[in-house]
Amino acid sequence: MLFSELADYYNRLEAVSSRLTMIDIMTELLNKSSKKEVAHIIYMTQGVLAPPFEGVEFGVAEKLVEEAISVATGYPKEEVEKDYKRQGDLGLTAQSLCGASKLKRMNANKNSVTEVYKTMLDIAQTSGSGSKDGKIRMLANLIAAATPLEAKYMARYPLGQLRLGLGDSTILEALSKAYTGSREFKGQLERAYNLCSDLGTIGEELSAGGPKAIEEFKVTLFKPIRPALAERLPTAEAIIERMKGRCAVEQKYDGFRCQIHKSGSRIKLFSRRLEETTEMFPDIIKAVQNEVRANKIIFEGEALAFNEATNEFFPFQETIQRKRKHGVDEKASEMPLHLFAFDLMYLEGEDYIGKPYERRREALEHVLKSSKTIIPSTMILTSSAKELDDFFRTSVTNGLEGIVAKDLTAPYVAGARKFSWIKMKRSYRGELSDTLDLVIIGYYLGRGSRAEFQFGGLLCAVYNSSKDVFETITRIGTGFSEAQMREFKQELDKIRVKAKPPRVDAMMEPDFWVYPKYVITVKADEITKSPTHTCGREKLADGTEVGYALRFPRIVGEETVRPDKSIEEATTTKEVIELFNQQKKVGVEEE
Ligand code: AMP
């Protein structure tokens, strides 16, 4: 396929906001893709070069794209910058300056999708001294031979901002339609995707081996499994009732989630977001090598920094210092990590995902029998709410976050939040027991004393996973430090869009919309019903419509934009409704 055709599809995708229409356009695009190029097209559409765990990054800043546009069109850098300031989007700048290029245009572009993809990969992989000039040259060559529409996406792609509004779920649904003629196959595709976290591979397998290849798809070493997530309930009684009696209850540790893949001496670690973190944790790697009695294994746990002087674990705020790219070894000896292992997904060629918790735990304990650094999470088996509650209280007294109860008969549910794992966390008076992860979809200008920062607050949304849209839940207007206001303004300006972005469902209008990209963690006192927010909005008997909102929302600590969570991993509408119902129940019990 020619890149110009792909650019046409992107242009069509950008112009629509209905999810169904997006699926149809994407289906048409996939139908036209050959077996060889389907993976490339999927990665490009996701705005990446490879799945996140491969760690291929463009390493391209806006200034570099500006320079490439300047070289490709003959406009001086200052003019490119001026146009960018005016339009707020380097893609649009590339498009208009290409359309009015001062240079003689090369022949009409005949670059194929694969050629463009490969050049983009070269741009990403060029490193070392002088690499900046090389990257500029390669990008400029592409843009110089492009049509204005192609140039728009060529400039946006290396910045990771295609702005198409397509989520993984939409791509999966389109794959299902394109290769089986119906949306019914999406469940199977999702299952396979949860096992390898790589949409490109899924597209390739499906186009080469048909639905059968997907049905038979298995866990693969060194391709991370999308992590199982926990539901939450507020009381020990509710947990025992939901588990229908006997269950396992484990301590809940507040550190880094690590997924470990080992085959002989080859070992890799992946974070909760499935990025490779092998280099960051040499102490864990060494322990896996020396202390785990297995040749081929995939298992999971929570890593915590240990204070050898006091014989206690460091709190999370300290542990987080271990997540670094430089000075790794010094920090590792200052704050060695211990890993509390809590699940096993694969062992010596055998898939454990589908086996019940009891079997997985038994095998996990066996392989860790003689390990000192990697310890199975502390766990009890119980059917008594009192015993569960006592265990919870002791855990909290010992400085832990709470507990996670686990269904003894359930498989490992990759990539989903299900009641096979139920968490109960400590809460503070007058505060929701859990924080919420919200997606920033707009911001407000500052007034009064805030005017100088040009930032007065955020409009935030939760993710409605069944509709695949983002629904507003709160406007956060207070509690920002000056540094935070400055950083929000600076980062959000880069992703400003003129109109409500696709997949956003909102009734309020912020001063500026932003493309959904960043997730922030928010605390609140309560969830209330609200006529102005779209989260969980439904029609009441009297015809009025209400949704849910947060009371006294505030962001946690000094946090600003956080790239470690994807927008689809934000708190969901369903979770907000559950939290709302739980808060009601607790209230009733107290009365
Ligand atoms: P939360 O992030 O509050 O939704 O809680 C789920 C997280 O708790 C998981 O992603 C793990 O990183 C962490 N965790 C800590 N201890 C455990 C445990 N024993 N079992 C499962 N998850 C745990």
Coordinates of C-alpha atoms and ligand atoms in Angstrom, one line a residue:
M1 CA 0.0 0.0 0.0
L2 CA 1.2 3.5 -0.7
F3 CA 1.7 5.8 2.2
S4 CA -0.6 8.3 0.4
E5 CA -3.4 5.8 0.7
L6 CA -2.8 5.4 4.4
A7 CA -2.7 9.1 4.9
D8 CA -6.2 9.3 3.2
Y9 CA -7.5 6.7 5.7
Y10 CA -6.0 8.7 8.6
N11 CA -7.6 11.8 7.3
R12 CA -11.0 10.1 7.1
L13 CA -10.5 8.7 10.6
E14 CA -9.6 12.1 12.0
A15 CA -12.8 13.6 10.6
V16 CA -15.2 11.3 12.3
S17 CA -16.2 11.0 15.9
S18 CA -18.6 8.0 15.8
R19 CA -16.8 4.9 17.0
L20 CA -18.8 2.7 14.6
T21 CA -17.7 4.8 11.6
M22 CA -14.1 4.6 12.9
I23 CA -14.4 0.8 13.0
D24 CA -15.7 0.7 9.5
I25 CA -12.9 2.8 8.1
M26 CA -10.3 0.8 10.0
T27 CA -11.8 -2.4 8.7
E28 CA -11.6 -1.2 5.2
L29 CA -7.9 -0.2 5.8
L30 CA -7.1 -3.6 7.2
N31 CA -8.8 -5.4 4.3
K32 CA -6.5 -3.5 2.0
S33 CA -3.3 -4.4 3.9
S34 CA -1.1 -7.2 2.8
K35 CA 0.1 -9.9 5.2
K36 CA 3.5 -8.3 5.2
E37 CA 2.4 -4.8 6.0
V38 CA -0.4 -5.4 8.5
A39 CA 1.8 -5.3 11.6
H40 CA 3.4 -2.0 10.4
I41 CA 0.1 -0.4 9.7
I42 CA -1.2 -1.4 13.1
Y43 CA 1.8 0.0 14.9
M44 CA 1.7 3.2 12.9
T45 CA -2.0 3.6 13.6
Q46 CA -1.2 3.2 17.3
G47 CA 1.5 5.9 16.9
V48 CA 4.3 3.6 17.8
L49 CA 7.0 1.6 16.0
A50 CA 6.8 -1.5 18.2
P51 CA 4.9 -2.7 21.2
P52 CA 6.0 -0.8 24.4
F53 CA 8.0 -3.7 25.8
E54 CA 10.5 -3.5 23.0
G55 CA 11.4 0.0 24.1
V56 CA 11.8 1.5 20.6
E57 CA 11.5 5.2 21.0
F58 CA 11.7 7.9 18.4
G59 CA 13.9 10.2 20.5
V60 CA 12.6 13.1 18.4
A61 CA 11.7 16.4 19.9
E62 CA 9.5 19.1 18.4
K63 CA 12.5 21.3 17.6
L64 CA 13.9 18.5 15.4
V65 CA 10.6 18.1 13.5
E66 CA 10.5 21.9 13.0
E67 CA 14.0 21.7 11.5
A68 CA 13.1 18.9 9.2
I69 CA 10.1 20.8 8.0
S70 CA 12.3 23.8 7.4
V71 CA 14.8 21.8 5.4
A72 CA 12.1 20.1 3.4
T73 CA 10.1 23.2 2.5
G74 CA 12.7 25.9 2.4
Y75 CA 11.1 28.1 5.0
P76 CA 13.4 29.5 7.7
K77 CA 13.2 27.8 11.1
E78 CA 11.6 31.0 12.6
E79 CA 8.8 30.8 10.2
V80 CA 8.1 27.2 10.9
E81 CA 8.1 28.0 14.6
K82 CA 5.7 30.9 14.1
D83 CA 3.3 28.8 12.1
Y84 CA 3.4 26.1 14.7
K85 CA 2.6 28.7 17.4
R86 CA -0.3 29.8 15.3
Q87 CA -1.7 26.3 14.6
G88 CA -0.6 24.5 17.7
D89 CA 0.1 21.3 15.7
L90 CA 3.3 20.5 13.8
G91 CA 1.3 18.2 11.5
L92 CA -0.8 21.1 10.3
T93 CA 2.3 23.2 10.0
A94 CA 4.0 20.6 7.8
Q95 CA 0.8 20.3 5.7
S96 CA 0.5 24.0 5.0
L97 CA 4.1 24.7 4.4
C98 CA 4.5 21.7 2.1
G99 CA 1.5 23.0 0.2
A100 CA 3.3 26.3 -0.3
S101 CA 6.8 24.9 -0.5
K102 CA 9.6 27.3 -1.6
L103 CA 11.6 24.4 -3.0
K104 CA 11.0 22.6 -6.2
R105 CA 9.0 19.5 -5.3
M106 CA 10.4 16.1 -6.1
N107 CA 8.3 13.8 -8.2
A108 CA 4.9 12.8 -6.8
N109 CA 5.4 10.6 -3.8
K110 CA 5.4 6.9 -4.4
N111 CA 6.7 5.8 -1.0
S112 CA 5.1 2.7 0.3
V113 CA 3.8 2.3 3.8
T114 CA 6.7 -0.2 4.5
E115 CA 9.3 2.2 3.2
V116 CA 8.0 5.0 5.4
Y117 CA 7.8 2.7 8.4
K118 CA 11.4 1.5 7.8
T119 CA 12.7 5.1 7.5
M120 CA 10.9 6.0 10.7
L121 CA 12.5 3.0 12.4
D122 CA 15.9 4.1 11.1
I123 CA 15.2 7.6 12.6
A124 CA 14.5 6.0 15.9
Q125 CA 17.5 3.8 15.9
T126 CA 20.0 6.4 14.9
S127 CA 21.9 7.3 18.1
G128 CA 25.2 8.7 19.2
S129 CA 27.0 11.9 18.3
G130 CA 25.7 13.6 15.1
S131 CA 22.6 11.5 15.3
K132 CA 20.4 14.6 15.4
D133 CA 21.5 15.8 12.0
G134 CA 21.0 12.3 10.6
K135 CA 17.4 12.2 12.0
I136 CA 16.6 15.6 10.6
R137 CA 17.9 14.6 7.2
M138 CA 15.9 11.4 7.0
L139 CA 12.7 13.0 8.1
A140 CA 13.3 16.0 5.8
N141 CA 13.8 13.6 2.9
L142 CA 10.5 11.9 3.6
I143 CA 8.6 15.2 3.9
A144 CA 10.3 16.8 0.9
A145 CA 8.9 14.0 -1.3
A146 CA 5.4 13.9 0.4
T147 CA 2.1 15.4 -0.5
P148 CA 0.8 17.9 2.0
L149 CA -1.5 15.4 3.6
E150 CA 1.3 12.8 3.9
A151 CA 3.5 15.4 5.5
K152 CA 0.9 16.1 8.1
Y153 CA 1.1 12.5 9.4
M154 CA 4.9 12.2 8.8
A155 CA 5.4 15.2 11.2
R156 CA 3.0 13.9 13.8
Y157 CA 4.1 10.3 13.9
P158 CA 7.6 10.7 15.4
L159 CA 6.1 12.9 18.1
G160 CA 3.8 10.0 19.0
Q161 CA 0.7 12.2 18.3
L162 CA -1.2 11.0 15.3
R163 CA -4.4 12.3 16.9
L164 CA -6.7 9.7 15.3
G165 CA -8.6 8.9 18.4
L166 CA -8.4 5.2 18.0
G167 CA -8.0 2.9 21.0
D168 CA -6.8 -0.7 21.1
S169 CA -10.4 -1.8 21.5
T170 CA -11.4 -0.2 18.2
I171 CA -8.5 -1.8 16.4
L172 CA -9.4 -5.2 17.8
E173 CA -13.0 -4.8 16.7
A174 CA -11.9 -3.8 13.2
L175 CA -9.5 -6.8 13.0
S176 CA -12.4 -9.0 13.9
K177 CA -14.6 -7.5 11.2
A178 CA -11.9 -7.5 8.6
Y179 CA -10.8 -11.1 8.9
T180 CA -14.0 -12.9 10.0
G181 CA -16.7 -10.6 8.7
S182 CA -18.3 -10.0 12.1
R183 CA -17.5 -8.4 15.4
E184 CA -18.1 -11.7 17.2
F185 CA -14.5 -12.7 17.1
K186 CA -13.3 -9.7 19.1
G187 CA -13.4 -11.7 22.4
Q188 CA -10.9 -14.3 21.0
L189 CA -8.7 -11.5 19.7
E190 CA -8.7 -9.8 23.1
R191 CA -7.7 -13.0 24.8
A192 CA -4.7 -13.5 22.5
Y193 CA -3.8 -9.8 22.9
N194 CA -3.9 -10.1 26.7
L195 CA -1.4 -12.9 26.4
C196 CA 1.2 -11.1 24.3
S197 CA 0.4 -7.3 24.6
D198 CA 1.3 -6.8 20.9
L199 CA -1.4 -5.8 18.5
G200 CA 1.0 -6.0 15.5
T201 CA 1.7 -9.7 16.2
I202 CA -2.1 -10.3 16.6
G203 CA -2.7 -8.7 13.2
E204 CA 0.1 -10.7 11.6
E205 CA -1.0 -14.1 13.1
L206 CA -4.6 -13.5 12.1
S207 CA -3.8 -12.5 8.5
A208 CA -1.3 -15.4 8.1
G209 CA -3.1 -18.2 10.0
G210 CA -6.7 -17.1 10.2
P211 CA -9.0 -17.3 13.3
K212 CA -7.6 -20.8 14.1
A213 CA -4.2 -19.3 14.8
I214 CA -5.8 -16.9 17.3
E215 CA -7.8 -19.5 19.0
E216 CA -4.7 -21.6 19.5
F217 CA -2.5 -18.6 20.6
K218 CA -0.5 -19.2 23.8
V219 CA 1.7 -17.4 26.3
T220 CA 5.1 -16.7 24.9
L221 CA 8.3 -16.2 26.9
F222 CA 9.6 -12.6 26.7
K223 CA 6.2 -11.2 25.5
P224 CA 4.7 -9.7 28.6
I225 CA 1.2 -10.8 29.6
R226 CA -1.3 -8.0 30.3
P227 CA -1.6 -7.9 34.1
A228 CA -4.6 -9.2 36.0
L229 CA -6.3 -6.4 38.0
A230 CA -8.3 -6.5 41.3
E231 CA -11.8 -5.4 41.9
R232 CA -12.5 -3.7 45.3
L233 CA -14.9 -4.3 48.1
P234 CA -15.2 -2.3 51.4
T235 CA -15.6 -5.0 54.0
A236 CA -14.4 -8.5 55.0
E237 CA -18.0 -9.7 55.0
A238 CA -18.6 -8.5 51.5
I239 CA -15.4 -10.3 50.3
I240 CA -16.3 -13.6 51.9
E241 CA -19.8 -13.4 50.5
R242 CA -18.6 -12.7 47.0
M243 CA -15.9 -15.5 47.2
K244 CA -18.7 -17.9 48.4
G245 CA -16.6 -18.9 51.4
R246 CA -13.0 -20.1 51.5
C247 CA -10.5 -18.0 49.7
A248 CA -6.8 -17.0 49.8
V249 CA -6.0 -13.6 51.4
E250 CA -2.6 -12.1 50.6
Q251 CA -0.9 -9.0 52.0
K252 CA -1.0 -6.1 49.6
Y253 CA 2.5 -4.6 49.0
D254 CA 3.0 -1.1 47.7
G255 CA 6.0 -1.2 45.4
F256 CA 6.6 -1.9 41.7
R257 CA 4.8 -4.7 40.0
C258 CA 7.3 -6.9 38.2
Q259 CA 6.6 -9.6 35.6
I260 CA 9.6 -11.8 35.3
H261 CA 10.4 -13.9 32.2
K262 CA 13.3 -16.4 32.4
S263 CA 14.7 -18.9 30.0
G264 CA 18.0 -20.3 31.1
S265 CA 20.3 -17.4 31.7
R266 CA 18.2 -15.0 29.7
I267 CA 16.0 -12.9 32.1
K268 CA 13.7 -9.9 31.5
L269 CA 11.6 -7.8 33.8
F270 CA 8.5 -5.9 32.7
S271 CA 6.6 -3.2 34.6
R272 CA 2.9 -3.0 35.2
R273 CA 2.7 -0.9 32.0
L274 CA 4.7 -3.7 30.3
E275 CA 7.8 -1.7 29.7
E276 CA 11.0 -3.5 30.0
T277 CA 12.8 -2.6 33.3
T278 CA 15.5 -5.3 33.3
E279 CA 18.3 -2.8 33.4
M280 CA 16.9 -1.0 36.5
F281 CA 16.9 -4.0 38.8
P282 CA 20.2 -5.9 38.7
D283 CA 19.6 -7.3 42.2
I284 CA 16.3 -8.9 41.2
I285 CA 17.9 -10.4 38.1
K286 CA 20.7 -11.9 40.1
A287 CA 18.2 -13.4 42.6
V288 CA 16.1 -14.8 39.7
Q289 CA 19.2 -16.4 38.3
N290 CA 20.5 -17.9 41.5
E291 CA 17.5 -18.5 43.7
V292 CA 14.6 -19.5 41.5
R293 CA 14.5 -23.3 40.8
A294 CA 13.2 -23.2 37.3
N295 CA 14.7 -23.1 33.9
K296 CA 11.8 -21.6 32.0
I297 CA 9.3 -19.5 34.0
I298 CA 7.0 -16.5 33.9
F299 CA 5.9 -15.2 37.3
E300 CA 4.9 -12.0 38.9
G301 CA 5.4 -10.1 42.2
E302 CA 5.7 -6.7 43.9
A303 CA 9.2 -5.3 44.5
L304 CA 9.9 -3.3 47.6
A305 CA 13.1 -1.5 48.7
F306 CA 14.4 -2.9 51.9
N307 CA 16.2 -0.8 54.6
E308 CA 18.9 -3.1 55.9
A309 CA 19.8 -0.7 58.7
T310 CA 16.3 -0.8 60.3
N311 CA 15.3 -4.1 58.9
E312 CA 12.1 -2.5 57.5
F313 CA 10.7 -1.8 54.1
F314 CA 11.0 1.7 52.8
P315 CA 7.7 3.4 52.0
F316 CA 6.7 3.7 48.4
Q317 CA 7.9 7.3 48.1
E318 CA 11.4 6.0 48.9
T319 CA 11.1 2.8 46.9
I320 CA 10.3 4.8 43.8
Q321 CA 13.9 6.0 43.8
R322 CA 14.9 2.6 42.5
K323 CA 13.1 3.3 39.3
R324 CA 16.0 5.0 37.5
K325 CA 18.2 4.7 34.4
H326 CA 21.4 6.1 36.0
G327 CA 23.3 5.3 39.1
V328 CA 21.5 2.0 39.2
D329 CA 24.2 0.0 41.0
E330 CA 24.8 2.5 43.8
K331 CA 21.0 2.7 44.6
A332 CA 20.7 -1.0 44.4
S333 CA 23.3 -1.5 47.2
E334 CA 21.8 1.4 49.2
M335 CA 18.2 0.1 48.8
P336 CA 18.2 -3.5 47.8
L337 CA 14.9 -4.9 46.6
H338 CA 12.9 -7.8 47.8
L339 CA 10.3 -9.3 45.6
F340 CA 7.0 -10.7 47.0
A341 CA 5.9 -13.2 44.4
F342 CA 2.2 -13.6 44.0
D343 CA 1.5 -15.4 40.8
L344 CA 2.8 -17.9 38.3
M345 CA 1.8 -17.9 34.6
Y346 CA 4.2 -20.4 32.9
L347 CA 6.6 -23.1 34.0
E348 CA 8.9 -25.4 32.0
G349 CA 6.8 -25.2 28.8
E350 CA 3.5 -25.5 30.5
D351 CA 0.9 -22.8 30.5
Y352 CA -0.3 -22.0 34.0
I353 CA -2.7 -19.1 33.1
G354 CA -5.7 -21.4 32.9
K355 CA -4.9 -23.4 36.0
P356 CA -6.7 -22.6 39.3
Y357 CA -5.0 -20.3 41.8
E358 CA -4.3 -23.2 44.2
R359 CA -2.3 -25.0 41.6
R360 CA -0.4 -21.9 40.5
R361 CA 0.4 -21.0 44.1
E362 CA 1.6 -24.5 45.0
A363 CA 4.0 -24.5 42.0
L364 CA 5.2 -21.0 42.8
E365 CA 6.0 -21.9 46.4
H366 CA 7.8 -24.9 45.2
V367 CA 10.2 -23.0 42.8
L368 CA 10.9 -20.4 45.4
K369 CA 11.5 -22.9 48.2
S370 CA 15.1 -21.8 48.8
S371 CA 15.0 -18.2 47.8
K372 CA 15.8 -15.4 50.2
T373 CA 15.2 -12.4 48.0
I374 CA 12.1 -13.6 46.2
I375 CA 9.6 -14.6 48.7
P376 CA 6.0 -15.8 48.2
S377 CA 3.6 -13.1 49.4
T378 CA 2.3 -13.7 52.9
M379 CA -1.0 -15.5 52.6
I380 CA -3.7 -17.1 54.7
L381 CA -6.6 -19.4 53.7
T382 CA -9.9 -18.6 55.3
S383 CA -13.6 -18.6 55.1
S384 CA -14.1 -16.4 58.1
A385 CA -14.8 -12.7 57.7
K386 CA -13.4 -12.1 61.2
E387 CA -10.1 -13.8 60.4
L388 CA -9.9 -11.9 57.1
D389 CA -10.5 -8.6 58.9
D390 CA -7.8 -9.4 61.6
F391 CA -5.3 -10.2 58.8
F392 CA -6.2 -6.9 57.1
R393 CA -5.7 -5.0 60.3
T394 CA -2.4 -6.6 61.1
S395 CA -1.2 -5.9 57.5
V396 CA -2.2 -2.2 57.8
T397 CA -0.5 -1.9 61.3
N398 CA 2.6 -3.3 59.7
G399 CA 2.6 -0.4 57.2
L400 CA 1.1 -2.3 54.3
E401 CA -1.7 -1.0 52.0
G402 CA -4.2 -3.7 52.8
I403 CA -5.0 -7.1 51.4
V404 CA -5.9 -8.9 48.1
A405 CA -8.3 -11.8 48.4
K406 CA -8.1 -14.4 45.7
D407 CA -10.6 -17.0 44.4
L408 CA -9.0 -20.4 44.8
T409 CA -10.6 -21.9 41.7
A410 CA -10.1 -19.0 39.3
P411 CA -7.5 -18.9 36.4
Y412 CA -5.1 -15.9 36.0
V413 CA -7.4 -13.4 34.3
A414 CA -4.9 -11.5 32.0
G415 CA -5.7 -7.9 31.2
A416 CA -9.0 -7.7 33.1
R417 CA -10.4 -6.5 36.4
K418 CA -12.5 -9.4 37.7
F419 CA -13.8 -10.5 41.1
S420 CA -11.3 -13.4 41.2
W421 CA -9.0 -10.8 42.9
I422 CA -10.6 -8.4 45.4
K423 CA -8.6 -5.7 47.1
M424 CA -9.4 -4.0 50.4
K425 CA -7.3 -1.0 51.2
R426 CA -7.0 1.1 54.3
S427 CA -8.9 4.4 54.2
Y428 CA -8.8 7.6 56.0
R429 CA -11.7 9.4 57.6
G430 CA -13.7 11.5 55.2
E431 CA -11.8 10.2 52.2
L432 CA -12.6 7.7 49.5
S433 CA -10.7 4.4 50.2
D434 CA -9.1 4.5 46.9
T435 CA -7.6 7.1 44.6
L436 CA -8.8 7.5 41.0
D437 CA -6.8 7.6 37.9
L438 CA -8.3 10.2 35.6
V439 CA -7.6 11.3 32.0
I440 CA -7.0 15.0 31.4
I441 CA -9.3 16.1 28.5
G442 CA -9.1 19.9 28.9
Y443 CA -7.9 22.8 31.0
Y444 CA -9.1 26.2 32.1
L445 CA -7.4 29.5 32.1
G446 CA -6.3 31.1 35.3
R447 CA -8.2 34.0 36.7
G448 CA -7.2 36.5 39.5
S449 CA -3.9 35.6 41.0
R450 CA -3.7 32.6 38.7
A451 CA -3.8 34.7 35.5
E452 CA 0.0 34.8 35.3
F453 CA 0.2 31.0 34.9
Q454 CA -2.6 30.9 32.3
F455 CA -3.7 27.8 34.1
G456 CA -6.7 27.5 36.3
G457 CA -7.6 23.9 36.5
L458 CA -8.2 20.6 34.7
L459 CA -11.2 18.9 33.2
C460 CA -10.9 15.2 33.9
A461 CA -12.6 12.0 32.7
V462 CA -12.9 8.3 33.4
Y463 CA -12.9 5.6 30.9
N464 CA -16.2 3.9 29.9
S465 CA -14.8 0.6 28.7
S466 CA -18.0 -0.8 27.3
K467 CA -18.6 2.3 25.1
D468 CA -14.9 3.0 24.6
V469 CA -15.4 6.7 25.4
F470 CA -14.1 9.1 28.1
E471 CA -16.7 10.6 30.3
T472 CA -16.2 13.7 32.4
I473 CA -16.3 13.3 36.2
T474 CA -14.7 16.4 37.7
R475 CA -13.1 19.7 37.3
I476 CA -10.1 20.2 39.5
G477 CA -9.5 23.8 40.3
T478 CA -7.5 23.9 43.6
G479 CA -4.5 22.5 45.3
F480 CA -1.9 23.1 42.5
S481 CA 1.6 24.3 43.4
E482 CA 3.1 27.0 41.1
A483 CA 5.5 24.4 39.6
Q484 CA 2.6 22.2 38.8
M485 CA 0.6 25.0 37.2
R486 CA 3.6 25.8 35.0
E487 CA 4.2 22.2 34.0
F488 CA 0.6 21.5 33.2
K489 CA 0.3 24.5 31.1
Q490 CA 3.5 23.7 29.2
E491 CA 2.7 20.1 28.6
L492 CA -1.0 20.5 27.8
D493 CA -0.3 23.2 25.3
K494 CA 1.5 20.7 23.2
I495 CA -1.6 18.6 22.9
R496 CA -4.2 21.3 22.6
V497 CA -6.9 20.6 20.0
K498 CA -9.5 23.0 18.5
A499 CA -12.6 21.0 19.2
K500 CA -13.8 18.2 21.5
P501 CA -11.5 15.3 20.8
P502 CA -12.9 12.0 19.4
R503 CA -14.1 9.5 22.0
V504 CA -14.8 12.2 24.6
D505 CA -18.3 12.5 25.9
A506 CA -18.8 15.9 27.7
M507 CA -21.4 18.5 28.4
M508 CA -19.1 21.1 29.7
E509 CA -16.6 23.1 27.7
P510 CA -13.2 23.8 29.1
D511 CA -11.3 26.8 27.9
F512 CA -9.1 24.5 25.9
W513 CA -9.6 20.9 24.9
V514 CA -6.6 18.6 24.9
Y515 CA -6.0 15.3 23.2
P516 CA -6.5 12.5 25.8
K517 CA -3.0 11.4 26.6
Y518 CA -2.2 12.0 30.3
V519 CA -3.5 10.2 33.4
I520 CA -3.3 11.7 36.9
T521 CA -4.0 10.3 40.3
V522 CA -6.7 12.1 42.2
K523 CA -8.1 11.9 45.7
A524 CA -11.6 12.9 46.7
D525 CA -13.8 13.0 49.7
E526 CA -16.9 11.5 48.1
I527 CA -18.6 10.5 44.9
T528 CA -21.9 12.4 44.3
K529 CA -24.6 12.5 41.7
S530 CA -24.3 15.4 39.3
P531 CA -26.4 16.9 36.5
T532 CA -23.3 18.3 34.7
H533 CA -21.0 15.3 34.3
T534 CA -21.4 12.5 31.8
C535 CA -19.8 9.7 33.9
G536 CA -22.4 6.9 34.2
R537 CA -25.1 9.3 33.1
E538 CA -28.6 7.8 33.1
K539 CA -32.2 9.0 32.7
L540 CA -34.3 9.0 35.9
A541 CA -38.0 8.2 36.1
D542 CA -38.8 11.9 36.0
G543 CA -36.9 12.4 32.7
T544 CA -33.9 14.2 34.2
E545 CA -30.4 12.9 33.6
V546 CA -27.7 12.5 36.2
G547 CA -24.1 11.3 36.2
Y548 CA -21.4 11.0 38.8
A549 CA -18.9 13.6 40.1
L550 CA -16.2 13.9 42.7
R551 CA -16.5 16.1 45.8
F552 CA -13.3 18.0 46.8
P553 CA -11.0 16.4 44.1
R554 CA -7.3 17.1 44.5
I555 CA -4.3 15.6 42.8
V556 CA -2.0 13.4 44.8
G557 CA 1.3 15.0 46.0
E558 CA 3.5 16.9 43.5
E559 CA 2.4 14.8 40.6
T560 CA 1.9 16.3 37.2
V561 CA 1.5 14.5 33.9
R562 CA 2.4 10.9 34.2
P563 CA 3.4 8.9 31.2
D564 CA 3.4 5.5 33.0
K565 CA -0.3 4.8 32.5
S566 CA -2.2 4.6 29.3
I567 CA -5.5 6.3 29.0
E568 CA -7.4 3.0 28.7
E569 CA -5.9 2.1 32.1
A570 CA -7.7 5.0 33.9
T571 CA -10.4 4.3 36.4
T572 CA -13.5 3.1 34.6
T573 CA -17.1 4.3 34.9
K574 CA -18.0 0.9 36.2
E575 CA -15.5 1.3 39.1
V576 CA -16.9 4.7 39.9
I577 CA -20.4 3.3 40.2
E578 CA -19.1 0.5 42.4
L579 CA -17.2 3.0 44.6
F580 CA -20.4 5.1 44.9
N581 CA -22.5 2.1 45.9
Q582 CA -19.9 0.9 48.4
Q583 CA -19.8 4.3 50.0
K584 CA -23.6 4.2 50.4
K585 CA -23.4 0.7 52.1
V586 CA -20.7 1.8 54.5
G587 CA -22.9 4.8 55.4
V588 CA -25.9 2.7 56.1
E589 CA -23.9 0.3 58.3
E590 CA -22.6 3.1 60.4
E591 CA -26.0 4.6 61.1
Ligands
AMP1 P1 -4.3 -1.2 42.8 O1 -3.1 -0.7 42.1 O2 -4.6 -0.5 44.1 O3 -5.4 -1.4 41.9 O4 -3.9 -2.7 43.4 C1 -3.5 -3.7 42.5 C2 -2.0 -3.7 42.6 O5 -1.6 -4.2 43.9 C3 -1.4 -4.7 41.6 O6 -1.2 -4.1 40.4 C4 -0.1 -5.1 42.3 O7 0.9 -4.3 41.8 C5 -0.3 -4.8 43.7 N1 -0.1 -5.9 44.7 C6 0.5 -5.9 45.8 N2 0.5 -7.0 46.5 C7 -0.3 -7.8 45.7 C8 -0.7 -9.2 45.9 N3 -0.4 -9.9 46.9 N4 -1.5 -9.7 44.9 C9 -1.8 -9.0 43.8 N5 -1.4 -7.7 43.6 C10 -0.7 -7.1 44.6

